[in-house]
């Protein structure tokens, strides 16, 4: 009964707020953003599809993942919001871009990596975001550059980095976690 209700919600509510032109979802207006839409809505749509309609997960949800990378990438793999009505990116300040990327990585992508595994489009997007968050880290500290002084951003990264280290075995993820921990 519960899964039937989730599938009905997916079909009637989630897919109804998909912008056909861009392939992105717009539950709160004509903007795909990373603080809310990508981090807080999209993973639930994808989870609903994964558990109730795998064909929607394998098509519509993957198309949305590809669309957000194609349309929203601004600085290497770091994204900015997208205005679906105007059909263009919304350039935001660096700190806001880093916040959105970390929020999307932790809240939006981790739940999907947990169900799809470490060798998926979702895990590649997660890894790419975190790599570029650190590539463009702008805050000098005695321990090395960190992406932000925002405690939420750094807390999200401290949750992501051990996962990525465990998934990949790449030392850089552990080193970045130590850098953030040493900063605090």
JSON list of C-alpha atoms in Angstrom, two decimals:
[
{"chain": "A", "resi": 1, "resn": "UNK", "atom": "CA", "xyz": [0.00, 0.00, 0.00]},
{"chain": "A", "resi": 2, "resn": "UNK", "atom": "CA", "xyz": [2.78, 2.42, 0.93]},
{"chain": "A", "resi": 3, "resn": "UNK", "atom": "CA", "xyz": [4.73, 1.80, -2.28]},
{"chain": "A", "resi": 4, "resn": "UNK", "atom": "CA", "xyz": [1.54, 2.23, -4.33]},
{"chain": "A", "resi": 5, "resn": "UNK", "atom": "CA", "xyz": [1.10, 5.65, -2.72]},
{"chain": "A", "resi": 6, "resn": "UNK", "atom": "CA", "xyz": [4.74, 6.54, -3.43]},
{"chain": "A", "resi": 7, "resn": "UNK", "atom": "CA", "xyz": [4.33, 5.52, -7.06]},
{"chain": "A", "resi": 8, "resn": "UNK", "atom": "CA", "xyz": [1.17, 7.60, -7.38]},
{"chain": "A", "resi": 9, "resn": "UNK", "atom": "CA", "xyz": [3.01, 10.58, -5.81]},
{"chain": "A", "resi": 10, "resn": "UNK", "atom": "CA", "xyz": [5.86, 10.08, -8.28]},
{"chain": "A", "resi": 11, "resn": "UNK", "atom": "CA", "xyz": [3.53, 9.97, -11.28]},
{"chain": "A", "resi": 12, "resn": "UNK", "atom": "CA", "xyz": [1.10, 12.69, -10.22]},
{"chain": "A", "resi": 13, "resn": "UNK", "atom": "CA", "xyz": [3.30, 15.16, -8.34]},
{"chain": "A", "resi": 14, "resn": "UNK", "atom": "CA", "xyz": [6.98, 14.67, -9.16]},
{"chain": "A", "resi": 15, "resn": "UNK", "atom": "CA", "xyz": [6.84, 14.07, -12.88]},
{"chain": "A", "resi": 16, "resn": "UNK", "atom": "CA", "xyz": [4.28, 16.86, -13.18]},
{"chain": "A", "resi": 17, "resn": "UNK", "atom": "CA", "xyz": [6.89, 19.44, -12.11]},
{"chain": "A", "resi": 18, "resn": "UNK", "atom": "CA", "xyz": [9.47, 18.35, -14.64]},
{"chain": "A", "resi": 19, "resn": "UNK", "atom": "CA", "xyz": [10.39, 20.97, -17.21]},
{"chain": "A", "resi": 20, "resn": "UNK", "atom": "CA", "xyz": [10.26, 19.15, -20.55]},
{"chain": "A", "resi": 21, "resn": "UNK", "atom": "CA", "xyz": [12.60, 21.62, -22.30]},
{"chain": "A", "resi": 22, "resn": "UNK", "atom": "CA", "xyz": [15.47, 21.35, -19.82]},
{"chain": "A", "resi": 23, "resn": "UNK", "atom": "CA", "xyz": [14.74, 17.96, -18.27]},
{"chain": "A", "resi": 24, "resn": "UNK", "atom": "CA", "xyz": [15.07, 19.49, -14.80]},
{"chain": "A", "resi": 25, "resn": "UNK", "atom": "CA", "xyz": [12.48, 19.61, -12.03]},
{"chain": "A", "resi": 26, "resn": "UNK", "atom": "CA", "xyz": [10.89, 22.82, -10.80]},
{"chain": "A", "resi": 27, "resn": "UNK", "atom": "CA", "xyz": [8.86, 22.08, -7.67]},
{"chain": "A", "resi": 28, "resn": "UNK", "atom": "CA", "xyz": [9.09, 25.62, -6.28]},
{"chain": "A", "resi": 29, "resn": "UNK", "atom": "CA", "xyz": [9.16, 27.78, -9.40]},
{"chain": "A", "resi": 30, "resn": "UNK", "atom": "CA", "xyz": [11.02, 28.06, -12.68]},
{"chain": "A", "resi": 31, "resn": "UNK", "atom": "CA", "xyz": [14.46, 27.63, -11.10]},
{"chain": "A", "resi": 32, "resn": "UNK", "atom": "CA", "xyz": [16.57, 24.53, -10.51]},
{"chain": "A", "resi": 33, "resn": "UNK", "atom": "CA", "xyz": [18.79, 25.39, -7.58]},
{"chain": "A", "resi": 34, "resn": "UNK", "atom": "CA", "xyz": [21.22, 23.40, -5.51]},
{"chain": "A", "resi": 35, "resn": "UNK", "atom": "CA", "xyz": [20.24, 24.50, -2.00]},
{"chain": "A", "resi": 36, "resn": "UNK", "atom": "CA", "xyz": [16.71, 23.15, -2.27]},
{"chain": "A", "resi": 37, "resn": "UNK", "atom": "CA", "xyz": [15.63, 21.52, -5.53]},
{"chain": "A", "resi": 38, "resn": "UNK", "atom": "CA", "xyz": [18.74, 19.42, -6.16]},
{"chain": "A", "resi": 39, "resn": "UNK", "atom": "CA", "xyz": [19.49, 18.73, -2.50]},
{"chain": "A", "resi": 40, "resn": "UNK", "atom": "CA", "xyz": [16.04, 18.35, -0.97]},
{"chain": "A", "resi": 41, "resn": "UNK", "atom": "CA", "xyz": [13.53, 17.41, -3.70]},
{"chain": "A", "resi": 42, "resn": "UNK", "atom": "CA", "xyz": [15.37, 15.60, -6.48]},
{"chain": "A", "resi": 43, "resn": "UNK", "atom": "CA", "xyz": [16.77, 12.73, -4.35]},
{"chain": "A", "resi": 44, "resn": "UNK", "atom": "CA", "xyz": [13.26, 11.88, -3.11]},
{"chain": "A", "resi": 45, "resn": "UNK", "atom": "CA", "xyz": [11.94, 11.84, -6.68]},
{"chain": "A", "resi": 46, "resn": "UNK", "atom": "CA", "xyz": [14.79, 9.57, -7.71]},
{"chain": "A", "resi": 47, "resn": "UNK", "atom": "CA", "xyz": [14.32, 7.30, -4.68]},
{"chain": "A", "resi": 48, "resn": "UNK", "atom": "CA", "xyz": [10.60, 7.04, -5.43]},
{"chain": "A", "resi": 49, "resn": "UNK", "atom": "CA", "xyz": [11.39, 6.06, -9.01]},
{"chain": "A", "resi": 50, "resn": "UNK", "atom": "CA", "xyz": [14.08, 3.58, -7.96]},
{"chain": "A", "resi": 51, "resn": "UNK", "atom": "CA", "xyz": [11.71, 1.72, -5.66]},
{"chain": "A", "resi": 52, "resn": "UNK", "atom": "CA", "xyz": [8.45, 1.97, -7.60]},
{"chain": "A", "resi": 53, "resn": "UNK", "atom": "CA", "xyz": [9.24, 2.49, -11.31]},
{"chain": "A", "resi": 54, "resn": "UNK", "atom": "CA", "xyz": [12.78, 1.53, -12.28]},
{"chain": "A", "resi": 55, "resn": "UNK", "atom": "CA", "xyz": [12.20, 2.57, -15.90]},
{"chain": "A", "resi": 56, "resn": "UNK", "atom": "CA", "xyz": [11.59, 6.16, -14.74]},
{"chain": "A", "resi": 57, "resn": "UNK", "atom": "CA", "xyz": [14.73, 5.99, -12.61]},
{"chain": "A", "resi": 58, "resn": "UNK", "atom": "CA", "xyz": [16.82, 4.70, -15.51]},
{"chain": "A", "resi": 59, "resn": "UNK", "atom": "CA", "xyz": [15.50, 7.31, -17.94]},
{"chain": "A", "resi": 60, "resn": "UNK", "atom": "CA", "xyz": [13.93, 10.45, -16.47]},
{"chain": "A", "resi": 61, "resn": "UNK", "atom": "CA", "xyz": [16.07, 10.64, -13.34]},
{"chain": "A", "resi": 62, "resn": "UNK", "atom": "CA", "xyz": [19.33, 9.89, -15.15]},
{"chain": "A", "resi": 63, "resn": "UNK", "atom": "CA", "xyz": [18.33, 12.42, -17.81]},
{"chain": "A", "resi": 64, "resn": "UNK", "atom": "CA", "xyz": [17.85, 15.02, -15.07]},
{"chain": "A", "resi": 65, "resn": "UNK", "atom": "CA", "xyz": [21.28, 14.19, -13.63]},
{"chain": "A", "resi": 66, "resn": "UNK", "atom": "CA", "xyz": [22.83, 14.64, -17.08]},
{"chain": "A", "resi": 67, "resn": "UNK", "atom": "CA", "xyz": [20.82, 17.82, -17.72]},
{"chain": "A", "resi": 68, "resn": "UNK", "atom": "CA", "xyz": [21.94, 19.47, -14.50]},
{"chain": "A", "resi": 69, "resn": "UNK", "atom": "CA", "xyz": [25.56, 18.79, -15.43]},
{"chain": "A", "resi": 70, "resn": "UNK", "atom": "CA", "xyz": [25.11, 19.99, -19.01]},
{"chain": "A", "resi": 71, "resn": "UNK", "atom": "CA", "xyz": [23.10, 23.12, -18.19]},
{"chain": "A", "resi": 72, "resn": "UNK", "atom": "CA", "xyz": [24.32, 24.18, -14.77]},
{"chain": "A", "resi": 73, "resn": "UNK", "atom": "CA", "xyz": [28.06, 23.51, -14.74]},
{"chain": "A", "resi": 74, "resn": "UNK", "atom": "CA", "xyz": [29.85, 26.80, -14.26]},
{"chain": "A", "resi": 75, "resn": "UNK", "atom": "CA", "xyz": [33.35, 26.34, -12.85]},
{"chain": "A", "resi": 76, "resn": "UNK", "atom": "CA", "xyz": [34.79, 22.97, -13.86]},
{"chain": "A", "resi": 77, "resn": "UNK", "atom": "CA", "xyz": [32.12, 20.62, -12.43]},
{"chain": "A", "resi": 78, "resn": "UNK", "atom": "CA", "xyz": [30.72, 23.11, -9.89]},
{"chain": "A", "resi": 79, "resn": "UNK", "atom": "CA", "xyz": [27.13, 24.09, -10.64]},
{"chain": "A", "resi": 80, "resn": "UNK", "atom": "CA", "xyz": [25.03, 27.21, -10.38]},
{"chain": "A", "resi": 81, "resn": "UNK", "atom": "CA", "xyz": [21.22, 27.48, -10.47]},
{"chain": "A", "resi": 82, "resn": "UNK", "atom": "CA", "xyz": [19.38, 27.36, -13.77]},
{"chain": "A", "resi": 83, "resn": "UNK", "atom": "CA", "xyz": [16.45, 29.56, -14.81]},
{"chain": "A", "resi": 84, "resn": "UNK", "atom": "CA", "xyz": [14.21, 27.31, -16.89]},
{"chain": "A", "resi": 85, "resn": "UNK", "atom": "CA", "xyz": [12.02, 30.15, -18.09]},
{"chain": "A", "resi": 86, "resn": "UNK", "atom": "CA", "xyz": [14.97, 32.15, -19.45]},
{"chain": "A", "resi": 87, "resn": "UNK", "atom": "CA", "xyz": [16.92, 29.04, -20.43]},
{"chain": "A", "resi": 88, "resn": "UNK", "atom": "CA", "xyz": [20.18, 30.10, -18.79]},
{"chain": "A", "resi": 89, "resn": "UNK", "atom": "CA", "xyz": [22.44, 29.69, -15.78]},
{"chain": "A", "resi": 90, "resn": "UNK", "atom": "CA", "xyz": [22.16, 32.07, -12.85]},
{"chain": "A", "resi": 91, "resn": "UNK", "atom": "CA", "xyz": [25.69, 33.00, -11.85]},
{"chain": "A", "resi": 92, "resn": "UNK", "atom": "CA", "xyz": [26.03, 33.30, -8.08]},
{"chain": "A", "resi": 93, "resn": "UNK", "atom": "CA", "xyz": [28.93, 34.36, -5.83]},
{"chain": "A", "resi": 94, "resn": "UNK", "atom": "CA", "xyz": [31.66, 31.77, -5.20]},
{"chain": "A", "resi": 95, "resn": "UNK", "atom": "CA", "xyz": [30.60, 31.08, -1.59]},
{"chain": "A", "resi": 96, "resn": "UNK", "atom": "CA", "xyz": [27.00, 30.43, -2.66]},
{"chain": "A", "resi": 97, "resn": "UNK", "atom": "CA", "xyz": [28.19, 28.11, -5.43]},
{"chain": "A", "resi": 98, "resn": "UNK", "atom": "CA", "xyz": [30.31, 26.13, -2.95]},
{"chain": "A", "resi": 99, "resn": "UNK", "atom": "CA", "xyz": [27.40, 25.95, -0.51]},
{"chain": "A", "resi": 100, "resn": "UNK", "atom": "CA", "xyz": [25.04, 24.66, -3.19]},
{"chain": "A", "resi": 101, "resn": "UNK", "atom": "CA", "xyz": [27.55, 22.08, -4.42]},
{"chain": "A", "resi": 102, "resn": "UNK", "atom": "CA", "xyz": [28.23, 20.73, -0.92]},
{"chain": "A", "resi": 103, "resn": "UNK", "atom": "CA", "xyz": [24.52, 20.65, -0.08]},
{"chain": "A", "resi": 104, "resn": "UNK", "atom": "CA", "xyz": [23.72, 18.78, -3.30]},
{"chain": "A", "resi": 105, "resn": "UNK", "atom": "CA", "xyz": [26.59, 16.37, -2.78]},
{"chain": "A", "resi": 106, "resn": "UNK", "atom": "CA", "xyz": [25.67, 15.47, 0.81]},
{"chain": "A", "resi": 107, "resn": "UNK", "atom": "CA", "xyz": [21.88, 15.68, 0.79]},
{"chain": "A", "resi": 108, "resn": "UNK", "atom": "CA", "xyz": [21.12, 15.00, -2.87]},
{"chain": "A", "resi": 109, "resn": "UNK", "atom": "CA", "xyz": [23.70, 12.54, -4.11]},
{"chain": "A", "resi": 110, "resn": "UNK", "atom": "CA", "xyz": [24.73, 10.47, -1.08]},
{"chain": "A", "resi": 111, "resn": "UNK", "atom": "CA", "xyz": [21.28, 8.87, -0.73]},
{"chain": "A", "resi": 112, "resn": "UNK", "atom": "CA", "xyz": [21.41, 7.89, -4.41]},
{"chain": "A", "resi": 113, "resn": "UNK", "atom": "CA", "xyz": [24.95, 6.56, -4.21]},
{"chain": "A", "resi": 114, "resn": "UNK", "atom": "CA", "xyz": [23.86, 4.45, -1.25]},
{"chain": "A", "resi": 115, "resn": "UNK", "atom": "CA", "xyz": [21.30, 2.63, -3.43]},
{"chain": "A", "resi": 116, "resn": "UNK", "atom": "CA", "xyz": [23.20, 2.58, -6.74]},
{"chain": "A", "resi": 117, "resn": "UNK", "atom": "CA", "xyz": [26.72, 1.83, -5.51]},
{"chain": "A", "resi": 118, "resn": "UNK", "atom": "CA", "xyz": [30.17, 3.25, -5.94]},
{"chain": "A", "resi": 119, "resn": "UNK", "atom": "CA", "xyz": [30.37, 2.69, -9.70]},
{"chain": "A", "resi": 120, "resn": "UNK", "atom": "CA", "xyz": [27.44, 4.75, -10.98]},
{"chain": "A", "resi": 121, "resn": "UNK", "atom": "CA", "xyz": [26.68, 8.06, -12.63]},
{"chain": "A", "resi": 122, "resn": "UNK", "atom": "CA", "xyz": [25.57, 9.27, -9.21]},
{"chain": "A", "resi": 123, "resn": "UNK", "atom": "CA", "xyz": [28.87, 8.38, -7.52]},
{"chain": "A", "resi": 124, "resn": "UNK", "atom": "CA", "xyz": [30.88, 9.94, -10.36]},
{"chain": "A", "resi": 125, "resn": "UNK", "atom": "CA", "xyz": [28.93, 13.18, -9.96]},
{"chain": "A", "resi": 126, "resn": "UNK", "atom": "CA", "xyz": [29.46, 13.12, -6.18]},
{"chain": "A", "resi": 127, "resn": "UNK", "atom": "CA", "xyz": [33.19, 12.53, -6.53]},
{"chain": "A", "resi": 128, "resn": "UNK", "atom": "CA", "xyz": [33.52, 15.23, -9.19]},
{"chain": "A", "resi": 129, "resn": "UNK", "atom": "CA", "xyz": [31.75, 17.83, -7.09]},
{"chain": "A", "resi": 130, "resn": "UNK", "atom": "CA", "xyz": [33.90, 17.20, -4.03]},
{"chain": "A", "resi": 131, "resn": "UNK", "atom": "CA", "xyz": [37.10, 17.19, -6.09]},
{"chain": "A", "resi": 132, "resn": "UNK", "atom": "CA", "xyz": [36.22, 20.55, -7.62]},
{"chain": "A", "resi": 133, "resn": "UNK", "atom": "CA", "xyz": [35.05, 22.01, -4.31]},
{"chain": "A", "resi": 134, "resn": "UNK", "atom": "CA", "xyz": [38.58, 21.41, -3.06]},
{"chain": "A", "resi": 135, "resn": "UNK", "atom": "CA", "xyz": [40.20, 22.39, -6.37]},
{"chain": "A", "resi": 136, "resn": "UNK", "atom": "CA", "xyz": [38.59, 25.81, -5.98]},
{"chain": "A", "resi": 137, "resn": "UNK", "atom": "CA", "xyz": [39.03, 26.11, -2.22]},
{"chain": "A", "resi": 138, "resn": "UNK", "atom": "CA", "xyz": [39.65, 29.78, -1.52]},
{"chain": "A", "resi": 139, "resn": "UNK", "atom": "CA", "xyz": [40.14, 30.03, 2.25]},
{"chain": "A", "resi": 140, "resn": "UNK", "atom": "CA", "xyz": [43.77, 29.98, 3.37]},
{"chain": "A", "resi": 141, "resn": "UNK", "atom": "CA", "xyz": [44.41, 28.31, 6.72]},
{"chain": "A", "resi": 142, "resn": "UNK", "atom": "CA", "xyz": [47.60, 27.16, 8.49]},
{"chain": "A", "resi": 143, "resn": "UNK", "atom": "CA", "xyz": [46.58, 23.63, 7.45]},
{"chain": "A", "resi": 144, "resn": "UNK", "atom": "CA", "xyz": [46.04, 24.37, 3.75]},
{"chain": "A", "resi": 145, "resn": "UNK", "atom": "CA", "xyz": [43.18, 25.77, 1.71]},
{"chain": "A", "resi": 146, "resn": "UNK", "atom": "CA", "xyz": [39.64, 24.86, 2.67]},
{"chain": "A", "resi": 147, "resn": "UNK", "atom": "CA", "xyz": [36.49, 25.55, 0.65]},
{"chain": "A", "resi": 148, "resn": "UNK", "atom": "CA", "xyz": [34.62, 27.69, 3.16]},
{"chain": "A", "resi": 149, "resn": "UNK", "atom": "CA", "xyz": [34.39, 29.08, 6.66]},
{"chain": "A", "resi": 150, "resn": "UNK", "atom": "CA", "xyz": [30.70, 28.13, 6.69]},
{"chain": "A", "resi": 151, "resn": "UNK", "atom": "CA", "xyz": [30.33, 25.44, 9.33]},
{"chain": "A", "resi": 152, "resn": "UNK", "atom": "CA", "xyz": [27.48, 23.76, 7.43]},
{"chain": "A", "resi": 153, "resn": "UNK", "atom": "CA", "xyz": [29.57, 23.42, 4.26]},
{"chain": "A", "resi": 154, "resn": "UNK", "atom": "CA", "xyz": [32.52, 22.06, 6.19]},
{"chain": "A", "resi": 155, "resn": "UNK", "atom": "CA", "xyz": [30.31, 19.71, 8.22]},
{"chain": "A", "resi": 156, "resn": "UNK", "atom": "CA", "xyz": [28.79, 18.32, 5.03]},
{"chain": "A", "resi": 157, "resn": "UNK", "atom": "CA", "xyz": [32.25, 17.79, 3.61]},
{"chain": "A", "resi": 158, "resn": "UNK", "atom": "CA", "xyz": [33.40, 16.06, 6.81]},
{"chain": "A", "resi": 159, "resn": "UNK", "atom": "CA", "xyz": [30.54, 13.61, 6.28]},
{"chain": "A", "resi": 160, "resn": "UNK", "atom": "CA", "xyz": [31.35, 13.14, 2.58]},
{"chain": "A", "resi": 161, "resn": "UNK", "atom": "CA", "xyz": [35.12, 12.79, 2.64]},
{"chain": "A", "resi": 162, "resn": "UNK", "atom": "CA", "xyz": [35.36, 9.57, 4.70]},
{"chain": "A", "resi": 163, "resn": "UNK", "atom": "CA", "xyz": [32.69, 8.02, 2.46]},
{"chain": "A", "resi": 164, "resn": "UNK", "atom": "CA", "xyz": [34.65, 8.96, -0.65]},
{"chain": "A", "resi": 165, "resn": "UNK", "atom": "CA", "xyz": [37.89, 7.70, 0.85]},
{"chain": "A", "resi": 166, "resn": "UNK", "atom": "CA", "xyz": [36.22, 4.38, 1.65]},
{"chain": "A", "resi": 167, "resn": "UNK", "atom": "CA", "xyz": [34.63, 4.17, -1.81]},
{"chain": "A", "resi": 168, "resn": "UNK", "atom": "CA", "xyz": [37.74, 5.04, -3.80]},
{"chain": "A", "resi": 169, "resn": "UNK", "atom": "CA", "xyz": [40.74, 4.40, -1.55]},
{"chain": "A", "resi": 170, "resn": "UNK", "atom": "CA", "xyz": [42.11, 7.75, -2.74]},
{"chain": "A", "resi": 171, "resn": "UNK", "atom": "CA", "xyz": [44.26, 9.37, -0.05]},
{"chain": "A", "resi": 172, "resn": "UNK", "atom": "CA", "xyz": [43.32, 12.92, -1.08]},
{"chain": "A", "resi": 173, "resn": "UNK", "atom": "CA", "xyz": [39.84, 12.50, 0.41]},
{"chain": "A", "resi": 174, "resn": "UNK", "atom": "CA", "xyz": [41.28, 11.49, 3.77]},
{"chain": "A", "resi": 175, "resn": "UNK", "atom": "CA", "xyz": [43.85, 14.32, 3.60]},
{"chain": "A", "resi": 176, "resn": "UNK", "atom": "CA", "xyz": [41.10, 16.87, 2.92]},
{"chain": "A", "resi": 177, "resn": "UNK", "atom": "CA", "xyz": [39.09, 15.53, 5.85]},
{"chain": "A", "resi": 178, "resn": "UNK", "atom": "CA", "xyz": [42.14, 15.92, 8.10]},
{"chain": "A", "resi": 179, "resn": "UNK", "atom": "CA", "xyz": [42.66, 19.45, 6.78]},
{"chain": "A", "resi": 180, "resn": "UNK", "atom": "CA", "xyz": [39.11, 20.42, 7.74]},
{"chain": "A", "resi": 181, "resn": "UNK", "atom": "CA", "xyz": [39.36, 18.69, 11.11]},
{"chain": "A", "resi": 182, "resn": "UNK", "atom": "CA", "xyz": [42.68, 20.43, 11.84]},
{"chain": "A", "resi": 183, "resn": "UNK", "atom": "CA", "xyz": [41.07, 23.77, 10.96]},
{"chain": "A", "resi": 184, "resn": "UNK", "atom": "CA", "xyz": [38.51, 23.20, 13.71]}
]
